[in-house]
PDB file of C-alpha atoms in Angstrom:
ATOM      1  CA  LYS A   1      14.477  12.217  33.735  1.00 44.00           C
ATOM      2  CA  GLN A   2      11.829  12.250  31.003  1.00 55.00           C
ATOM      3  CA  GLY A   3       8.770  10.065  31.112  1.00 58.00           C
ATOM      4  CA  PHE A   4       6.763   8.852  28.152  1.00 63.00           C
ATOM      5  CA  THR A   5       3.005   8.816  28.289  1.00 74.00           C
ATOM      6  CA  MET A   6       0.788   6.384  26.430  1.00 75.00           C
ATOM      7  CA  GLU A   7      -0.431   9.281  24.280  1.00 78.00           C
ATOM      8  CA  SER A   8       3.080  10.143  23.085  1.00 75.00           C
ATOM      9  CA  LEU A   9       3.800   6.460  22.450  1.00 72.00           C
ATOM     10  CA  ASN A  10       0.598   6.089  20.401  1.00 75.00           C
ATOM     11  CA  THR A  11       1.515   9.186  18.377  1.00 76.00           C
ATOM     12  CA  LEU A  12       4.923   7.687  17.646  1.00 69.00           C
ATOM     13  CA  LEU A  13       3.448   4.319  16.647  1.00 71.00           C
ATOM     14  CA  LYS A  14       0.977   5.936  14.210  1.00 73.00           C
ATOM     15  CA  ARG A  15       3.806   7.395  12.107  1.00 70.00           C
ATOM     16  CA  ASN A  16       4.845   5.592   8.931  1.00 65.00           C
ATOM     17  CA  TRP A  17       7.991   3.704   9.836  1.00 64.00           C
ATOM     18  CA  ASP A  18       8.660   1.951   6.538  1.00 63.00           C
ATOM     19  CA  PRO A  19      11.546   3.748   4.756  1.00 61.00           C
ATOM     20  CA  VAL A  20      10.581   2.253   1.364  1.00 58.00           C
ATOM     21  CA  LEU A  21       6.878   3.163   1.519  1.00 60.00           C
ATOM     22  CA  SER A  22       7.318   6.765   0.364  1.00 61.00           C
ATOM     23  CA  SER A  23       9.273   5.712  -2.745  1.00 60.00           C
ATOM     24  CA  ILE A  24       6.672   3.045  -3.604  1.00 59.00           C
ATOM     25  CA  ASN A  25       3.883   5.614  -3.438  1.00 59.00           C
ATOM     26  CA  GLN A  26       5.734   7.925  -5.835  1.00 61.00           C
ATOM     27  CA  GLN A  27       6.139   5.361  -8.621  1.00 65.00           C
ATOM     28  CA  LYS A  28       3.302   5.232 -11.110  1.00 69.00           C
ATOM     29  CA  LEU A  29       2.563   1.657 -12.106  1.00 72.00           C
ATOM     30  CA  LYS A  30       2.089   0.899 -15.791  1.00 80.00           C
ATOM     31  CA  LYS A  31      -1.195  -0.345 -17.184  1.00 85.00           C
ATOM     32  CA  LEU A  32      -1.224  -4.049 -17.965  1.00 84.00           C
ATOM     33  CA  PRO A  33      -1.644  -5.165 -21.596  1.00 85.00           C
ATOM     34  CA  ASP A  34      -5.221  -5.710 -22.847  1.00 88.00           C
ATOM     35  CA  ASN A  35      -6.607  -3.595 -19.970  1.00 89.00           C
ATOM     36  CA  PRO A  36      -7.571  -6.488 -17.661  1.00 93.00           C
ATOM     37  CA  LEU A  37     -10.176  -6.445 -14.927  1.00 95.00           C
ATOM     38  CA  LEU A  38      -8.617  -7.116 -11.529  1.00 96.00           C
ATOM     39  CA  LEU A  39     -11.097  -8.864  -9.255  1.00 96.00           C
ATOM     40  CA  LEU A  40      -9.955  -8.297  -5.682  1.00 93.00           C
ATOM     41  CA  ILE A  41     -11.387 -10.970  -3.388  1.00 91.00           C
ATOM     42  CA  SER A  42     -11.973 -10.021   0.235  1.00 83.00           C
ATOM     43  CA  ASN A  43      -9.859 -12.031   2.685  1.00 78.00           C
ATOM     44  CA  ALA A  44     -12.167 -11.655   5.679  1.00 71.00           C
ATOM     45  CA  PRO A  45     -15.417  -9.972   6.600  1.00 67.00           C
ATOM     46  CA  SER A  46     -14.698  -6.234   6.753  1.00 59.00           C
ATOM     47  CA  SER A  47     -16.103  -6.111  10.285  1.00 54.00           C
ATOM     48  CA  SER A  48     -13.359  -8.471  11.505  1.00 60.00           C
ATOM     49  CA  LEU A  49     -10.414  -6.575   9.961  1.00 63.00           C
ATOM     50  CA  ASN A  50      -8.313  -4.410  12.237  1.00 72.00           C
ATOM     51  CA  PRO A  51      -7.616  -0.784  11.226  1.00 76.00           C
ATOM     52  CA  MET A  52      -4.104  -1.653   9.987  1.00 74.00           C
ATOM     53  CA  ALA A  53      -5.464  -4.392   7.695  1.00 74.00           C
ATOM     54  CA  LEU A  54      -8.117  -2.017   6.338  1.00 76.00           C
ATOM     55  CA  LYS A  55      -5.417   0.563   5.605  1.00 79.00           C
ATOM     56  CA  ARG A  56      -3.266  -2.072   3.868  1.00 78.00           C
ATOM     57  CA  ASN A  57      -6.222  -3.252   1.750  1.00 79.00           C
ATOM     58  CA  LYS A  58      -6.998   0.327   0.722  1.00 83.00           C
ATOM     59  CA  PHE A  59      -3.342   0.891  -0.198  1.00 82.00           C
ATOM     60  CA  TRP A  60      -3.222  -2.248  -2.371  1.00 82.00           C
ATOM     61  CA  GLN A  61      -6.509  -1.395  -4.052  1.00 86.00           C
ATOM     62  CA  HIS A  62      -5.146   2.064  -4.876  1.00 85.00           C
ATOM     63  CA  GLN A  63      -1.869   0.630  -6.225  1.00 85.00           C
ATOM     64  CA  LEU A  64      -3.640  -1.991  -8.350  1.00 89.00           C
ATOM     65  CA  SER A  65      -5.997   0.624  -9.802  1.00 88.00           C
ATOM     66  CA  GLY A  66      -2.983   2.038 -11.640  1.00 86.00           C
ATOM     67  CA  MET A  67      -2.624  -1.260 -13.507  1.00 89.00           C
ATOM     68  CA  GLY A  68      -6.243  -1.894 -14.496  1.00 90.00           C
ATOM     69  CA  LYS A  69      -9.851  -1.601 -13.410  1.00 93.00           C
ATOM     70  CA  VAL A  70     -10.198  -3.004  -9.871  1.00 94.00           C
ATOM     71  CA  ILE A  71     -13.461  -4.623  -8.837  1.00 94.00           C
ATOM     72  CA  HIS A  72     -13.693  -5.447  -5.143  1.00 90.00           C
ATOM     73  CA  ILE A  73     -15.653  -8.583  -4.280  1.00 90.00           C
ATOM     74  CA  ALA A  74     -17.114  -8.624  -0.778  1.00 83.00           C
ATOM     75  CA  PRO A  75     -19.498 -11.129   0.827  1.00 78.00           C
ATOM     76  CA  VAL A  76     -23.163 -10.389   0.185  1.00 72.00           C
ATOM     77  CA  SER A  77     -24.768 -11.646   3.384  1.00 66.00           C
ATOM     78  CA  ASN A  78     -24.244 -11.110   7.096  1.00 64.00           C
ATOM     79  CA  THR A  79     -20.927 -12.804   7.863  1.00 60.00           C
ATOM     80  CA  SER A  80     -20.605 -11.956  11.547  1.00 67.00           C
ATOM     81  CA  SER A  81     -22.010 -15.277  12.759  1.00 74.00           C
ATOM     82  CA  MET A  82     -20.700 -17.498   9.928  1.00 75.00           C
ATOM     83  CA  SER A  83     -18.181 -20.287  10.323  1.00 78.00           C
ATOM     84  CA  ILE A  84     -15.053 -20.145   8.160  1.00 76.00           C
ATOM     85  CA  ALA A  85     -16.371 -22.949   5.934  1.00 80.00           C
ATOM     86  CA  SER A  86     -19.654 -21.083   5.372  1.00 84.00           C
ATOM     87  CA  TYR A  87     -17.777 -17.855   4.692  1.00 82.00           C
ATOM     88  CA  VAL A  88     -15.569 -19.558   2.076  1.00 83.00           C
ATOM     89  CA  GLU A  89     -18.615 -21.103   0.357  1.00 89.00           C
ATOM     90  CA  ASN A  90     -20.342 -17.702   0.392  1.00 89.00           C
ATOM     91  CA  MET A  91     -17.276 -16.050  -1.162  1.00 91.00           C
ATOM     92  CA  ILE A  92     -16.969 -18.754  -3.844  1.00 93.00           C
ATOM     93  CA  THR A  93     -20.610 -18.258  -4.839  1.00 93.00           C
ATOM     94  CA  THR A  94     -20.292 -14.462  -4.749  1.00 93.00           C
ATOM     95  CA  THR A  95     -17.085 -14.525  -6.810  1.00 95.00           C
ATOM     96  CA  ARG A  96     -18.526 -16.847  -9.450  1.00 96.00           C
ATOM     97  CA  SER A  97     -21.625 -14.680  -9.858  1.00 95.00           C
ATOM     98  CA  LYS A  98     -19.474 -11.525 -10.059  1.00 95.00           C
ATOM     99  CA  ILE A  99     -17.331 -13.142 -12.790  1.00 96.00           C
ATOM    100  CA  LEU A 100     -20.435 -13.929 -14.838  1.00 96.00           C
ATOM    101  CA  GLU A 101     -21.733 -10.387 -14.332  1.00 96.00           C
ATOM    102  CA  VAL A 102     -18.394  -8.819 -15.317  1.00 96.00           C
ATOM    103  CA  LYS A 103     -18.065 -11.046 -18.400  1.00 95.00           C
ATOM    104  CA  GLY A 104     -21.493  -9.795 -19.495  1.00 95.00           C
ATOM    105  CA  HIS A 105     -20.594  -6.121 -19.009  1.00 95.00           C
ATOM    106  CA  PHE A 106     -17.021  -6.312 -20.369  1.00 94.00           C
ATOM    107  CA  PRO A 107     -16.878  -9.125 -22.944  1.00 93.00           C
ATOM    108  CA  GLY A 108     -13.405  -9.977 -24.204  1.00 91.00           C
ATOM    109  CA  ARG A 109     -11.494  -8.282 -21.370  1.00 94.00           C
ATOM    110  CA  PRO A 110      -9.112 -10.527 -19.434  1.00 95.00           C
ATOM    111  CA  LEU A 111      -9.976 -11.331 -15.810  1.00 96.00           C
ATOM    112  CA  ILE A 112      -7.372 -11.668 -13.072  1.00 96.00           C
ATOM    113  CA  LEU A 113      -8.378 -12.889  -9.612  1.00 97.00           C
ATOM    114  CA  ILE A 114      -6.369 -11.482  -6.693  1.00 95.00           C
ATOM    115  CA  GLY A 115      -6.689 -12.702  -3.131  1.00 91.00           C
ATOM    116  CA  TRP A 116      -4.966 -12.579   0.233  1.00 86.00           C
ATOM    117  CA  HIS A 117      -5.065 -15.472   2.696  1.00 84.00           C
ATOM    118  CA  ILE A 118      -8.615 -16.895   2.527  1.00 84.00           C
ATOM    119  CA  GLY A 119      -9.208 -14.745  -0.568  1.00 88.00           C
ATOM    120  CA  ALA A 120      -6.292 -16.558  -2.266  1.00 90.00           C
ATOM    121  CA  LEU A 121      -7.903 -19.881  -1.442  1.00 87.00           C
ATOM    122  CA  VAL A 122     -11.193 -18.674  -2.939  1.00 91.00           C
ATOM    123  CA  ALA A 123      -9.391 -17.357  -6.059  1.00 94.00           C
ATOM    124  CA  THR A 124      -7.701 -20.688  -6.796  1.00 93.00           C
ATOM    125  CA  HIS A 125     -10.885 -22.638  -6.181  1.00 93.00           C
ATOM    126  CA  VAL A 126     -12.953 -20.378  -8.439  1.00 96.00           C
ATOM    127  CA  ALA A 127     -10.258 -20.481 -11.157  1.00 96.00           C
ATOM    128  CA  LEU A 128     -10.835 -24.245 -11.371  1.00 95.00           C
ATOM    129  CA  MET A 129     -14.532 -23.643 -12.091  1.00 96.00           C
ATOM    130  CA  GLU A 130     -14.521 -20.431 -14.168  1.00 95.00           C
ATOM    131  CA  PHE A 131     -12.182 -19.418 -16.999  1.00 95.00           C
ATOM    132  CA  VAL A 132      -9.904 -16.555 -15.951  1.00 96.00           C
ATOM    133  CA  GLN A 133      -6.621 -15.352 -17.447  1.00 96.00           C
ATOM    134  CA  GLY A 134      -4.710 -15.138 -14.182  1.00 96.00           C
ATOM    135  CA  VAL A 135      -4.683 -15.753 -10.454  1.00 96.00           C
ATOM    136  CA  VAL A 136      -2.531 -13.866  -7.946  1.00 94.00           C
ATOM    137  CA  CYS A 137      -2.291 -15.418  -4.470  1.00 91.00           C
ATOM    138  CA  LEU A 138      -0.674 -13.490  -1.641  1.00 86.00           C
ATOM    139  CA  GLY A 139      -0.313 -15.193   1.714  1.00 81.00           C
ATOM    140  CA  PHE A 140      -1.891 -18.464   0.628  1.00 79.00           C
ATOM    141  CA  PRO A 141      -3.021 -20.347   3.768  1.00 77.00           C
ATOM    142  CA  THR A 142      -1.147 -23.562   4.474  1.00 77.00           C
ATOM    143  CA  MET A 143      -3.748 -24.750   6.950  1.00 71.00           C
ATOM    144  CA  GLY A 144      -7.339 -25.205   5.866  1.00 65.00           C
ATOM    145  CA  ILE A 145     -10.558 -26.140   7.600  1.00 65.00           C
ATOM    146  CA  TYR A 146      -9.558 -29.815   7.339  1.00 73.00           C
ATOM    147  CA  GLY A 147      -6.004 -29.368   8.661  1.00 73.00           C
ATOM    148  CA  ASN A 148      -2.608 -28.960   6.961  1.00 75.00           C
ATOM    149  CA  ARG A 149      -2.405 -28.899   3.169  1.00 67.00           C
TER     150      ARG A 149
END
């Protein structure tokens, strides 16, 4: 009779289990036409993300960097005690100011906003206020601060 310890179980769980992941990592993504700027909007304060989410975000940022210049947009103020509504407003303001800054530094380059969950909500909202060439929403939330959408 063999017994498993928590340590051996944790070691097993830390291994990559996705059979497709290794083939995805080997493929080099092509650059997008017109060399766009990919503005990656944070989906939550980095302090509230679990280690798996941080690893996933890093992976996506690395993958997207093969397609264009990635600019990560993170909240500027202390978000640990903010409500979700305040966080979203903070991210909208931060994203709009980053767009204006980027347009000044890289005039004529297309801008694409990319967001996950709350970041997708921020991306669509900002796209209504600022001119961007594209919006990519992954995991768009169906429930907002005022209930179902």
